[in-house]
PDB file of C-alpha atoms in Angstrom:
ATOM      1  CA  UNK A 882     -69.188   6.787   8.721  1.00 57.00           C
ATOM      2  CA  UNK A 883     -66.775   9.605   8.615  1.00 68.00           C
ATOM      3  CA  UNK A 884     -63.136   8.467   8.726  1.00 68.00           C
ATOM      4  CA  UNK A 885     -60.876  11.041  10.474  1.00 74.00           C
ATOM      5  CA  UNK A 886     -57.671   9.464   9.023  1.00 75.00           C
ATOM      6  CA  UNK A 887     -56.731  10.939   5.645  1.00 72.00           C
ATOM      7  CA  UNK A 888     -55.875   8.510   2.839  1.00 70.00           C
ATOM      8  CA  UNK A 889     -52.142   7.881   2.161  1.00 68.00           C
ATOM      9  CA  UNK A 890     -50.551   9.986  -0.592  1.00 67.00           C
ATOM     10  CA  UNK A 891     -50.605   8.497  -4.097  1.00 68.00           C
ATOM     11  CA  UNK A 892     -46.819   8.347  -4.487  1.00 69.00           C
ATOM     12  CA  UNK A 893     -44.396   7.684  -1.631  1.00 67.00           C
ATOM     13  CA  UNK A 894     -42.382  10.619  -0.368  1.00 64.00           C
ATOM     14  CA  UNK A 895     -38.580  10.302  -0.360  1.00 63.00           C
ATOM     15  CA  UNK A 896     -37.187   9.316   3.003  1.00 59.00           C
ATOM     16  CA  UNK A 897     -35.291  12.123   4.617  1.00 60.00           C
ATOM     17  CA  UNK A 898     -34.319  10.232   7.756  1.00 60.00           C
ATOM     18  CA  UNK A 899     -33.911   6.655   8.811  1.00 62.00           C
ATOM     19  CA  UNK A 900     -36.421   5.113  11.170  1.00 63.00           C
ATOM     20  CA  UNK A 901     -34.465   6.269  14.246  1.00 67.00           C
ATOM     21  CA  UNK A 902     -34.383   9.894  13.116  1.00 64.00           C
ATOM     22  CA  UNK A 903     -30.597  10.083  12.665  1.00 68.00           C
ATOM     23  CA  UNK A 904     -30.548  11.102   9.028  1.00 67.00           C
ATOM     24  CA  UNK A 905     -29.278   9.454   5.909  1.00 62.00           C
ATOM     25  CA  UNK A 906     -26.260   7.174   6.168  1.00 63.00           C
ATOM     26  CA  UNK A 907     -23.555   7.380   3.581  1.00 67.00           C
ATOM     27  CA  UNK A 908     -19.817   7.551   3.013  1.00 67.00           C
ATOM     28  CA  UNK A 909     -17.791   9.807   5.270  1.00 68.00           C
ATOM     29  CA  UNK A 910     -15.841  11.198   2.316  1.00 73.00           C
ATOM     30  CA  UNK A 911     -16.266  11.006  -1.445  1.00 73.00           C
ATOM     31  CA  UNK A 912     -13.981   8.539  -3.264  1.00 72.00           C
ATOM     32  CA  UNK A 913     -11.745  11.224  -4.789  1.00 75.00           C
ATOM     33  CA  UNK A 914     -10.715  12.528  -1.361  1.00 72.00           C
ATOM     34  CA  UNK A 915      -7.506  11.018   0.118  1.00 68.00           C
ATOM     35  CA  UNK A 916      -9.370  10.217   3.331  1.00 69.00           C
ATOM     36  CA  UNK A 917     -11.136   7.371   1.575  1.00 69.00           C
ATOM     37  CA  UNK A 918      -7.907   5.648   0.460  1.00 76.00           C
ATOM     38  CA  UNK A 919      -7.118   2.531   2.457  1.00 85.00           C
ATOM     39  CA  UNK A 920      -3.778   2.065   4.206  1.00 89.00           C
ATOM     40  CA  UNK A 921      -2.835  -0.572   1.640  1.00 92.00           C
ATOM     41  CA  UNK A 922      -3.554   1.835  -1.232  1.00 92.00           C
ATOM     42  CA  UNK A 923      -1.551   4.622   0.397  1.00 92.00           C
ATOM     43  CA  UNK A 924       1.360   2.220   0.960  1.00 95.00           C
ATOM     44  CA  UNK A 925       1.233   1.025  -2.663  1.00 95.00           C
ATOM     45  CA  UNK A 926       1.356   4.683  -3.747  1.00 95.00           C
ATOM     46  CA  UNK A 927       4.504   5.198  -1.624  1.00 96.00           C
ATOM     47  CA  UNK A 928       6.166   2.226  -3.326  1.00 96.00           C
ATOM     48  CA  UNK A 929       5.116   3.502  -6.758  1.00 96.00           C
ATOM     49  CA  UNK A 930       6.499   6.982  -5.989  1.00 95.00           C
ATOM     50  CA  UNK A 931       9.811   5.444  -4.971  1.00 95.00           C
ATOM     51  CA  UNK A 932       9.944   3.295  -8.119  1.00 95.00           C
ATOM     52  CA  UNK A 933       9.172   6.278 -10.366  1.00 95.00           C
ATOM     53  CA  UNK A 934      11.955   8.233  -8.675  1.00 93.00           C
ATOM     54  CA  UNK A 935      14.439   5.443  -9.392  1.00 95.00           C
ATOM     55  CA  UNK A 936      13.206   4.787 -12.952  1.00 94.00           C
ATOM     56  CA  UNK A 937      14.330   8.268 -13.992  1.00 92.00           C
ATOM     57  CA  UNK A 938      17.902   7.253 -13.190  1.00 91.00           C
ATOM     58  CA  UNK A 939      17.652   3.545 -14.096  1.00 92.00           C
ATOM     59  CA  UNK A 940      15.382   2.988 -17.148  1.00 91.00           C
ATOM     60  CA  UNK A 941      15.973  -0.793 -17.009  1.00 90.00           C
ATOM     61  CA  UNK A 942      13.757  -0.927 -13.922  1.00 92.00           C
ATOM     62  CA  UNK A 943      10.718  -0.920 -16.218  1.00 91.00           C
ATOM     63  CA  UNK A 944      11.464  -4.637 -16.796  1.00 92.00           C
ATOM     64  CA  UNK A 945      11.195  -5.378 -13.064  1.00 94.00           C
ATOM     65  CA  UNK A 946       7.842  -6.099 -11.420  1.00 95.00           C
ATOM     66  CA  UNK A 947       7.314  -4.324  -8.094  1.00 96.00           C
ATOM     67  CA  UNK A 948       4.886  -5.890  -5.618  1.00 95.00           C
ATOM     68  CA  UNK A 949       3.474  -5.095  -2.202  1.00 96.00           C
ATOM     69  CA  UNK A 950       2.549  -8.009   0.067  1.00 95.00           C
ATOM     70  CA  UNK A 951       1.098  -7.841   3.567  1.00 94.00           C
ATOM     71  CA  UNK A 952       3.713  -9.988   5.328  1.00 91.00           C
ATOM     72  CA  UNK A 953       6.567 -12.272   4.280  1.00 89.00           C
ATOM     73  CA  UNK A 954       5.800 -15.946   4.075  1.00 82.00           C
ATOM     74  CA  UNK A 955       7.581 -18.034   6.671  1.00 72.00           C
ATOM     75  CA  UNK A 956       8.788 -21.435   5.549  1.00 65.00           C
ATOM     76  CA  UNK A 957      11.013 -22.924   8.288  1.00 60.00           C
ATOM     77  CA  UNK A 958      11.929 -25.923   6.117  1.00 56.00           C
ATOM     78  CA  UNK A 959      12.799 -23.880   3.017  1.00 55.00           C
ATOM     79  CA  UNK A 960      15.370 -21.254   2.123  1.00 56.00           C
ATOM     80  CA  UNK A 961      13.146 -18.484   3.478  1.00 56.00           C
ATOM     81  CA  UNK A 962      13.641 -19.470   7.140  1.00 55.00           C
ATOM     82  CA  UNK A 963      14.732 -16.301   8.932  1.00 54.00           C
ATOM     83  CA  UNK A 964      16.577 -17.955  11.797  1.00 57.00           C
ATOM     84  CA  UNK A 965      17.483 -15.370  14.422  1.00 55.00           C
ATOM     85  CA  UNK A 966      17.097 -12.488  11.979  1.00 67.00           C
ATOM     86  CA  UNK A 967      14.401  -9.839  12.172  1.00 79.00           C
ATOM     87  CA  UNK A 968      11.355 -10.041   9.937  1.00 85.00           C
ATOM     88  CA  UNK A 969      12.400  -8.913   6.429  1.00 91.00           C
ATOM     89  CA  UNK A 970      11.049  -5.651   5.037  1.00 94.00           C
ATOM     90  CA  UNK A 971      11.494  -6.670   1.407  1.00 95.00           C
ATOM     91  CA  UNK A 972      12.726  -9.353  -0.914  1.00 93.00           C
ATOM     92  CA  UNK A 973      13.659 -10.141  -4.501  1.00 94.00           C
ATOM     93  CA  UNK A 974      12.944 -12.881  -6.983  1.00 92.00           C
ATOM     94  CA  UNK A 975      15.297 -13.099  -9.974  1.00 91.00           C
ATOM     95  CA  UNK A 976      13.957 -13.406 -13.510  1.00 89.00           C
ATOM     96  CA  UNK A 977      13.592 -16.957 -14.821  1.00 89.00           C
ATOM     97  CA  UNK A 978      11.660 -18.894 -17.470  1.00 89.00           C
ATOM     98  CA  UNK A 979      10.048 -15.848 -19.048  1.00 88.00           C
ATOM     99  CA  UNK A 980       9.001 -14.285 -15.735  1.00 91.00           C
ATOM    100  CA  UNK A 981      10.188 -10.813 -14.895  1.00 92.00           C
ATOM    101  CA  UNK A 982      12.350 -10.175 -11.866  1.00 94.00           C
ATOM    102  CA  UNK A 983      10.392  -9.044  -8.822  1.00 95.00           C
ATOM    103  CA  UNK A 984      11.017  -6.660  -5.988  1.00 96.00           C
ATOM    104  CA  UNK A 985       8.679  -7.244  -3.056  1.00 96.00           C
ATOM    105  CA  UNK A 986       8.004  -4.801  -0.218  1.00 97.00           C
ATOM    106  CA  UNK A 987       6.207  -6.141   2.863  1.00 96.00           C
ATOM    107  CA  UNK A 988       3.669  -3.614   4.103  1.00 96.00           C
ATOM    108  CA  UNK A 989       2.999  -4.626   7.718  1.00 95.00           C
ATOM    109  CA  UNK A 990       6.644  -4.922   8.867  1.00 95.00           C
ATOM    110  CA  UNK A 991       7.378  -1.488   7.374  1.00 96.00           C
ATOM    111  CA  UNK A 992       4.278   0.074   8.944  1.00 95.00           C
ATOM    112  CA  UNK A 993       5.142  -1.351  12.363  1.00 94.00           C
ATOM    113  CA  UNK A 994       8.609   0.199  12.258  1.00 94.00           C
ATOM    114  CA  UNK A 995       7.423   3.705  11.336  1.00 94.00           C
ATOM    115  CA  UNK A 996       5.317   6.326  13.070  1.00 94.00           C
ATOM    116  CA  UNK A 997       4.320   8.866  10.439  1.00 93.00           C
ATOM    117  CA  UNK A 998       3.828   9.160   6.699  1.00 92.00           C
ATOM    118  CA  UNK A 999       7.181  10.875   6.070  1.00 94.00           C
ATOM    119  CA  UNK A1000       9.094   8.284   8.071  1.00 95.00           C
ATOM    120  CA  UNK A1001       7.191   5.508   6.271  1.00 96.00           C
ATOM    121  CA  UNK A1002       7.950   7.014   2.845  1.00 95.00           C
ATOM    122  CA  UNK A1003      11.669   7.212   3.711  1.00 95.00           C
ATOM    123  CA  UNK A1004      11.781   3.586   4.891  1.00 96.00           C
ATOM    124  CA  UNK A1005       9.859   2.376   1.834  1.00 96.00           C
ATOM    125  CA  UNK A1006      12.359   4.147  -0.409  1.00 96.00           C
ATOM    126  CA  UNK A1007      15.292   2.611   1.478  1.00 96.00           C
ATOM    127  CA  UNK A1008      13.792  -0.869   1.147  1.00 96.00           C
ATOM    128  CA  UNK A1009      13.137  -0.402  -2.584  1.00 96.00           C
ATOM    129  CA  UNK A1010      16.679   0.913  -3.145  1.00 96.00           C
ATOM    130  CA  UNK A1011      18.224  -1.990  -1.188  1.00 96.00           C
ATOM    131  CA  UNK A1012      16.212  -4.605  -3.074  1.00 96.00           C
ATOM    132  CA  UNK A1013      16.927  -3.051  -6.490  1.00 96.00           C
ATOM    133  CA  UNK A1014      20.634  -2.902  -5.597  1.00 95.00           C
ATOM    134  CA  UNK A1015      20.577  -6.573  -4.620  1.00 94.00           C
ATOM    135  CA  UNK A1016      18.796  -7.517  -7.833  1.00 93.00           C
ATOM    136  CA  UNK A1017      21.191  -5.498 -10.037  1.00 92.00           C
ATOM    137  CA  UNK A1018      24.299  -6.526  -8.093  1.00 93.00           C
ATOM    138  CA  UNK A1019      25.158  -2.947  -7.133  1.00 94.00           C
ATOM    139  CA  UNK A1020      25.563  -1.041  -3.902  1.00 94.00           C
ATOM    140  CA  UNK A1021      22.579   0.965  -2.645  1.00 95.00           C
ATOM    141  CA  UNK A1022      24.652   4.164  -2.921  1.00 94.00           C
ATOM    142  CA  UNK A1023      25.120   3.467  -6.647  1.00 94.00           C
ATOM    143  CA  UNK A1024      21.396   2.963  -7.189  1.00 94.00           C
ATOM    144  CA  UNK A1025      20.490   6.139  -5.289  1.00 93.00           C
ATOM    145  CA  UNK A1026      23.283   8.568  -4.315  1.00 91.00           C
ATOM    146  CA  UNK A1027      21.060   9.969  -1.525  1.00 90.00           C
ATOM    147  CA  UNK A1028      20.678   6.527   0.107  1.00 88.00           C
ATOM    148  CA  UNK A1029      21.269   6.649   3.854  1.00 79.00           C
ATOM    149  CA  UNK A1030      20.878  10.408   4.139  1.00 77.00           C
ATOM    150  CA  UNK A1031      18.287  11.575   6.645  1.00 59.00           C
TER     151      UNK A1031
END
């Protein structure tokens, strides 16, 4: 009997398309491109840029730990109850028992109040300056002479 179907090739060919013919799936952008950075990573970079800007003027800030959290924790029974106030954009924790002082910036409340990257960067810097001033017992204008300027 003659078989009209040829035998399969000895080694499998690489797949050029998926089974629906749409082509290979993969990342939209390579990891080194800013497009692939998440919103949380971009926000953390804004905080870090602000901290680096302040550290040039205030070297003692290297002893302070800067953190980014999604949202502030609400504890109605504790000291953190906000009452009638708006949701905080940042907070501080003083140094105690061998732990470094902390400055915390809350990402989601800041993002909600801003529209673009430049506006977000300016608000992040204001929050960082205000929290550092509170922690050091200074006015925000002392920490950053350009504070409050548009």
